[in-house]
Amino acid sequence: MKDVALRSGVSQSTVSFVLNGLEDMRISRETRQRVMKAVEELGYRPRGAGRPPKSTSAGVIGLMFDEIATSPFAAISIEGVQEAAWKANVIVEVVMTGGDPDYEAEVLKKWSGDNAIGVIYGSILTRELAAPDGLGRHRGVLLNCSDGASRYPSVVPAERRGGEVATHALIAQGHRRIAFISGEPWMQASDQRMEGYERALRAARIPVDPSLIVEGNFLPSGGRAATLKLMQEGRNPDAIFCANDLTAVGCYEALKELGEVPGKTVAVMGYDDQEIAQHLSPSLSTVLLPHREMGQWCVEQLLSGDTSPVQERMSCPLILRESHHIQGAGS
C-alpha cells in the first residue's frame, strides 16, 4: 500500500479508502483512477486484514499492547497478527492497556472465560519485562519483548545484527569516519544498535572513536543537535548512522543548515524504515524493523501448539536507497 501511495502521489489513507470502495469520501474520480492505475501497474492485492471471517468457529486470539499511538509500529504489528489469523479463520481482539496491571488482569480474565486460543502480549518498546500473572492461564507469546523468566515464546528484532549490517553497508562504500547518533541510553533498541555499530567497526579494524558517538533522543530535535555537535571543531565524519529515521530527519536538517548535502558530502543511514524515509531528499537508506513479520510469527506460534519458550530474534533487512553513498567515495 505504501508503494501504491508513492506511485500515485497520495496518502496511504487515500489508497485505503479507494480500495475499500468508500464512495462517501470526497475523493475525485481522477484521484481514484490514478490510485487504481498504480494498483494495476504494481500488481498490488489488498490484504483484507481486519475484516471478520464468515465463520469464527476457530475462535479468538487476544492481542494486548501497553501503547498503540506512540509510533506506527503497533499498527503494523496488528496488521501482521490479523493477516495470519485471518488465514486460519480466527478473529483478533485488540486492547491497549497503558500498562495498567489491574486492567490487564481483567482483560486476561475475560479472555480466559471466552476460551481464547491464546494471548499475544506486546510492548511498543523492545524490552525485557515481567509478564502479568494472568497470562499464565493462557497459551501466551510475547511480541517485541521478552520475559526474564523465559516462560513464554517471544520474538524481538535482531537489533545488534541490524546495527552491524547498516554499519557494514557504510564501510563498504569506503567510509571510515562513521559517526553514530544514539537514542536515549536507557532504550534497549538504541543500546543494541550501537553494539552492532561498534562490532562492525572492529570487524573492519576501524577504531571506535568515542568523539564520533553522540547521544540523541530518537526525535528530529536530537538528530539535529547531535549532528551540529558532530560537525563542529573540524571533526566532520564521512557518514552518520542515526539510531532511527526520525533522528535522520533532524540530521538532514542540520547538514543542510551547514551547507552540506546529505548523500553527497556526508552519507547518512537511518533505522526503522518509517514511511518518511522514502520521501526525504535524498531518499534515506535504512534498516527495516520486521513488525509485520513478528506479528505473523506470534500467531503461527500460538496455532502450532508448541509451548516451548523459544526466543526468536528476527532479522532486520537492509533497505538501500540513496543517502548512504557519497559520489566518488568507495566502490
Coordinates of C-alpha atoms in Angstrom, one line a residue:
M1 CA 0.0 0.0 0.0
K2 CA 2.9 2.3 0.7
D3 CA 4.3 1.7 -2.8
V4 CA 0.8 2.4 -4.3
A5 CA 0.6 5.7 -2.4
L6 CA 4.1 6.7 -3.5
R7 CA 3.4 5.8 -7.2
S8 CA 0.1 7.7 -7.3
G9 CA 1.2 10.7 -5.2
V10 CA -1.4 10.4 -2.5
S11 CA -1.5 9.3 1.2
Q12 CA -1.9 5.7 2.3
S13 CA -5.3 6.7 3.8
T14 CA -6.5 7.7 0.4
V15 CA -5.3 4.4 -1.1
S16 CA -7.2 2.6 1.6
F17 CA -10.4 4.5 1.1
V18 CA -10.3 4.0 -2.7
L19 CA -9.6 0.2 -2.4
N20 CA -12.3 -0.2 0.2
G21 CA -14.8 1.4 -2.2
L22 CA -15.9 4.2 0.2
E23 CA -18.0 6.4 -2.1
D24 CA -19.0 8.9 0.6
M25 CA -15.4 10.2 0.8
R26 CA -14.8 13.3 -1.3
I27 CA -12.1 11.7 -3.4
S28 CA -12.1 12.9 -7.0
R29 CA -12.6 10.5 -9.9
E30 CA -9.2 11.4 -11.3
T31 CA -7.5 10.5 -8.0
R32 CA -9.4 7.2 -7.8
Q33 CA -8.3 6.4 -11.4
R34 CA -4.7 7.3 -10.5
V35 CA -4.7 5.0 -7.5
M36 CA -6.2 2.1 -9.5
K37 CA -3.7 2.6 -12.2
A38 CA -0.9 2.3 -9.7
V39 CA -2.5 -0.8 -8.2
E40 CA -2.6 -2.4 -11.6
E41 CA 1.0 -1.4 -12.5
L42 CA 2.4 -2.7 -9.2
G43 CA 0.2 -5.8 -9.1
Y44 CA -1.0 -4.9 -5.6
R45 CA -3.5 -7.2 -3.9
P46 CA -5.3 -5.8 -0.8
R47 CA -4.7 -8.0 2.2
G48 CA -8.2 -7.7 3.6
A49 CA -6.8 -7.6 7.1
G50 CA -9.2 -6.8 9.9
R51 CA -12.3 -8.0 8.3
P52 CA -14.2 -10.5 10.4
P53 CA -14.3 -14.0 8.8
K54 CA -17.6 -15.5 7.7
S55 CA -17.3 -18.2 10.3
T56 CA -15.4 -17.8 13.6
S57 CA -15.6 -21.4 14.7
A58 CA -11.8 -21.5 15.2
G59 CA -12.1 -18.9 18.0
V60 CA -10.3 -15.8 19.2
I61 CA -6.8 -14.6 19.8
G62 CA -6.3 -11.7 22.2
L63 CA -3.7 -9.1 21.4
M64 CA -2.7 -6.8 24.3
F65 CA -0.5 -3.8 23.9
D66 CA 0.8 -1.3 26.5
E67 CA 0.6 1.5 24.0
I68 CA -0.5 1.9 20.4
A69 CA -0.4 5.6 19.4
T70 CA 3.2 6.5 20.2
S71 CA 4.6 5.1 17.0
P72 CA 3.5 3.4 13.7
F73 CA 4.8 0.0 14.7
A74 CA 1.9 -1.2 16.8
A75 CA -0.4 -0.7 13.9
I76 CA 2.0 -2.7 11.6
S77 CA 2.2 -5.5 14.2
I78 CA -1.6 -5.6 14.5
E79 CA -1.9 -5.9 10.7
G80 CA 0.5 -8.8 10.7
V81 CA -1.4 -10.6 13.5
Q82 CA -4.7 -10.0 11.7
E83 CA -3.4 -11.3 8.4
A84 CA -2.1 -14.5 9.9
A85 CA -5.2 -15.0 12.0
W86 CA -7.5 -14.4 9.0
K87 CA -5.9 -17.2 7.1
A88 CA -6.7 -19.5 10.0
N89 CA -10.3 -18.2 10.2
V90 CA -9.6 -16.6 13.7
I91 CA -10.7 -13.2 15.0
V92 CA -8.3 -10.9 16.8
E93 CA -9.4 -8.8 19.7
V94 CA -7.0 -5.9 20.4
V95 CA -6.8 -3.9 23.7
M96 CA -4.5 -1.1 24.7
T97 CA -3.9 -1.1 28.5
G98 CA -1.5 1.7 29.1
G99 CA 0.4 -0.8 31.3
D100 CA -2.3 -0.7 33.9
P101 CA -1.9 -4.1 35.8
D102 CA -5.5 -4.1 37.0
Y103 CA -6.9 -3.6 33.6
E104 CA -4.6 -6.2 32.1
A105 CA -5.8 -8.7 34.8
E106 CA -9.4 -8.0 33.9
V107 CA -8.9 -8.4 30.2
L108 CA -6.9 -11.6 30.7
K109 CA -9.7 -13.0 32.9
K110 CA -12.3 -12.1 30.3
W111 CA -10.3 -13.9 27.5
S112 CA -10.0 -16.9 29.8
G113 CA -13.7 -17.0 30.1
D114 CA -14.0 -16.8 26.3
N115 CA -11.7 -19.8 25.9
A116 CA -9.4 -17.7 23.7
I117 CA -6.9 -19.8 21.7
G118 CA -4.1 -17.7 23.1
V119 CA -2.9 -14.3 24.0
I120 CA -0.2 -12.1 22.4
Y121 CA 1.3 -9.7 25.0
G122 CA 3.1 -6.9 23.2
S123 CA 5.3 -3.9 24.1
I124 CA 5.7 -0.8 22.0
L125 CA 9.4 -0.5 23.2
T126 CA 11.6 -3.6 22.8
R127 CA 12.5 -4.6 26.4
E128 CA 12.7 -7.3 29.0
L129 CA 9.7 -7.4 31.3
A130 CA 7.8 -9.4 33.9
A131 CA 4.7 -10.9 32.1
P132 CA 1.5 -10.4 34.1
D133 CA 0.4 -13.4 36.3
G134 CA -2.9 -13.7 34.4
L135 CA -1.1 -14.6 31.2
G136 CA -0.2 -18.0 32.8
R137 CA -3.8 -19.0 32.4
H138 CA -3.4 -18.8 28.6
R139 CA -1.2 -20.1 25.9
G140 CA 0.9 -16.9 25.7
V141 CA 3.5 -15.4 23.4
L142 CA 5.4 -12.2 23.8
L143 CA 5.7 -9.6 20.9
N144 CA 8.6 -7.2 20.8
C145 CA 9.6 -8.1 24.4
S146 CA 11.0 -10.9 26.4
D147 CA 10.3 -12.4 29.8
G148 CA 13.2 -12.5 32.2
A149 CA 12.0 -15.9 33.5
S150 CA 11.8 -17.3 29.9
R151 CA 8.4 -18.8 30.5
Y152 CA 6.9 -17.8 27.1
P153 CA 7.9 -17.9 23.5
S154 CA 8.9 -14.4 22.4
V155 CA 10.0 -12.5 19.3
V156 CA 12.1 -9.4 19.1
P157 CA 14.1 -7.7 16.3
A158 CA 17.7 -8.7 15.9
E159 CA 18.9 -5.2 16.7
R160 CA 22.6 -5.8 17.2
R161 CA 22.7 -7.5 13.8
G162 CA 20.7 -4.7 12.2
G163 CA 23.2 -2.1 13.5
E164 CA 26.1 -4.3 12.3
V165 CA 24.6 -4.7 8.8
A166 CA 23.9 -0.9 8.5
T167 CA 27.4 0.0 9.5
H168 CA 28.9 -2.6 7.1
A169 CA 27.0 -1.0 4.3
L170 CA 28.6 2.3 5.1
I171 CA 32.1 0.7 5.4
A172 CA 31.5 -1.0 2.0
Q173 CA 31.1 2.5 0.4
G174 CA 34.6 3.4 1.7
H175 CA 33.6 5.4 4.7
R176 CA 35.9 5.3 7.7
R177 CA 34.9 8.1 10.0
I178 CA 31.5 6.8 10.7
A179 CA 29.5 8.6 13.5
F180 CA 26.6 7.2 15.5
I181 CA 23.7 9.2 17.0
S182 CA 22.0 7.1 19.6
G183 CA 18.6 7.2 21.2
E184 CA 18.3 7.8 24.9
P185 CA 20.7 5.4 26.7
W186 CA 18.0 3.6 28.7
M187 CA 16.4 2.3 25.5
Q188 CA 17.4 -1.3 24.7
A189 CA 17.0 -0.8 20.9
S190 CA 19.4 2.1 20.9
D191 CA 21.9 0.3 23.0
Q192 CA 21.9 -2.8 20.9
R193 CA 22.1 -0.9 17.6
M194 CA 25.2 0.9 18.9
E195 CA 26.7 -2.5 19.9
G196 CA 26.2 -3.6 16.3
Y197 CA 27.8 -0.4 15.0
E198 CA 30.9 -1.0 17.3
R199 CA 31.1 -4.6 16.3
A200 CA 31.1 -3.8 12.6
L201 CA 33.9 -1.2 13.1
R202 CA 36.0 -3.6 15.0
A203 CA 35.5 -6.3 12.4
A204 CA 36.8 -3.9 9.7
R205 CA 39.7 -2.9 12.0
I206 CA 38.4 0.6 12.3
P207 CA 39.0 2.0 15.8
V208 CA 35.8 3.0 17.7
D209 CA 36.2 6.8 18.3
P210 CA 34.1 8.0 21.3
S211 CA 34.1 11.5 19.9
L212 CA 32.0 10.2 17.0
I213 CA 29.3 8.8 19.2
V214 CA 26.7 11.4 20.3
E215 CA 23.5 10.9 22.3
G216 CA 20.2 11.7 20.7
N217 CA 16.6 11.1 21.7
F218 CA 15.0 9.2 18.7
L219 CA 13.5 12.5 17.6
P220 CA 14.4 15.1 14.9
S221 CA 15.4 17.6 17.6
G222 CA 18.0 15.2 19.0
G223 CA 19.3 14.3 15.5
R224 CA 19.7 18.0 14.6
A225 CA 21.5 18.9 17.9
A226 CA 23.8 15.8 17.7
T227 CA 24.7 16.5 14.1
L228 CA 25.6 20.1 14.8
K229 CA 27.8 18.8 17.6
L230 CA 29.5 16.2 15.4
M231 CA 30.2 18.8 12.7
Q232 CA 31.9 21.3 14.9
E233 CA 35.6 21.6 15.7
G234 CA 36.7 20.0 12.4
R235 CA 35.6 16.5 13.4
N236 CA 33.5 16.1 10.3
P237 CA 32.5 12.4 9.8
D238 CA 32.3 10.7 6.4
A239 CA 29.0 9.2 7.4
I240 CA 26.4 9.4 10.2
F241 CA 24.5 6.4 11.3
C242 CA 21.3 7.6 13.0
A243 CA 19.7 5.2 15.5
N244 CA 16.3 5.8 13.9
D245 CA 14.7 7.5 10.9
L246 CA 13.3 10.4 12.9
T247 CA 16.8 11.2 14.1
A248 CA 17.9 11.1 10.5
V249 CA 15.3 13.8 9.7
G250 CA 17.0 16.1 12.1
C251 CA 20.4 15.1 10.8
Y252 CA 19.4 16.1 7.3
E253 CA 18.1 19.5 8.6
A254 CA 21.4 20.2 10.4
L255 CA 23.6 19.2 7.5
K256 CA 21.6 21.4 5.1
E257 CA 21.9 24.3 7.6
L258 CA 25.7 23.9 7.5
G259 CA 25.8 23.9 3.7
E260 CA 26.4 20.1 3.5
V261 CA 24.4 17.8 1.2
P262 CA 23.2 14.5 2.7
G263 CA 24.3 11.6 0.4
K264 CA 26.8 13.8 -1.4
T265 CA 29.1 15.4 1.1
V266 CA 28.1 13.3 4.2
A267 CA 26.5 9.9 4.0
V268 CA 23.5 9.2 6.2
M269 CA 22.0 5.9 7.4
G270 CA 18.7 5.5 9.3
Y271 CA 17.0 2.7 11.1
D272 CA 13.3 1.6 11.2
D273 CA 12.1 2.2 7.6
Q274 CA 9.3 4.6 8.6
E275 CA 7.3 6.0 5.7
I276 CA 9.2 9.3 5.8
A277 CA 12.4 7.6 4.7
Q278 CA 11.2 7.3 1.1
H279 CA 10.2 11.0 1.0
L280 CA 13.4 12.6 2.2
S281 CA 15.7 14.1 -0.4
P282 CA 17.8 12.1 -1.0
S283 CA 15.8 9.0 0.0
L284 CA 17.1 7.5 3.2
S285 CA 18.9 4.2 3.3
T286 CA 17.8 2.4 6.4
V287 CA 17.0 -0.9 8.2
L288 CA 13.6 -2.4 8.3
L289 CA 12.0 -3.3 11.6
P290 CA 10.1 -6.5 10.9
H291 CA 7.0 -5.8 13.0
R292 CA 4.5 -7.3 10.5
E293 CA 6.5 -10.5 10.3
M294 CA 6.9 -10.6 14.1
G295 CA 3.1 -10.3 14.5
Q296 CA 2.6 -13.1 12.0
W297 CA 5.2 -15.3 13.8
C298 CA 3.2 -14.9 17.1
V299 CA 0.0 -16.2 15.5
E300 CA 1.8 -19.1 13.9
Q301 CA 3.4 -19.9 17.2
L302 CA 0.1 -19.9 19.0
L303 CA -1.7 -22.0 16.4
S304 CA 1.2 -24.5 16.2
G305 CA 0.5 -25.8 19.7
D306 CA 4.2 -25.6 20.5
T307 CA 4.5 -24.2 24.1
S308 CA 8.3 -24.3 24.3
P309 CA 9.7 -20.9 25.4
V310 CA 11.7 -20.3 22.1
Q311 CA 13.3 -16.9 22.0
E312 CA 13.2 -15.7 18.3
R313 CA 15.4 -12.8 17.1
M314 CA 14.0 -11.7 13.7
S315 CA 16.3 -10.4 11.0
C316 CA 16.1 -6.7 10.2
P317 CA 16.7 -6.3 6.4
L318 CA 18.9 -3.5 5.0
I319 CA 17.0 -1.1 2.7
L320 CA 19.5 0.7 0.5
R321 CA 18.3 3.9 -1.2
E322 CA 20.4 7.0 -2.0
S323 CA 21.7 8.6 1.2
H324 CA 24.5 6.1 2.2
H325 CA 26.7 6.7 -0.8
I326 CA 28.9 9.7 -1.4
Q327 CA 29.7 10.3 -5.0
G328 CA 33.3 9.4 -5.7
A329 CA 33.6 7.5 -2.4
G330 CA 34.3 3.8 -2.2
S331 CA 33.2 1.3 -4.8

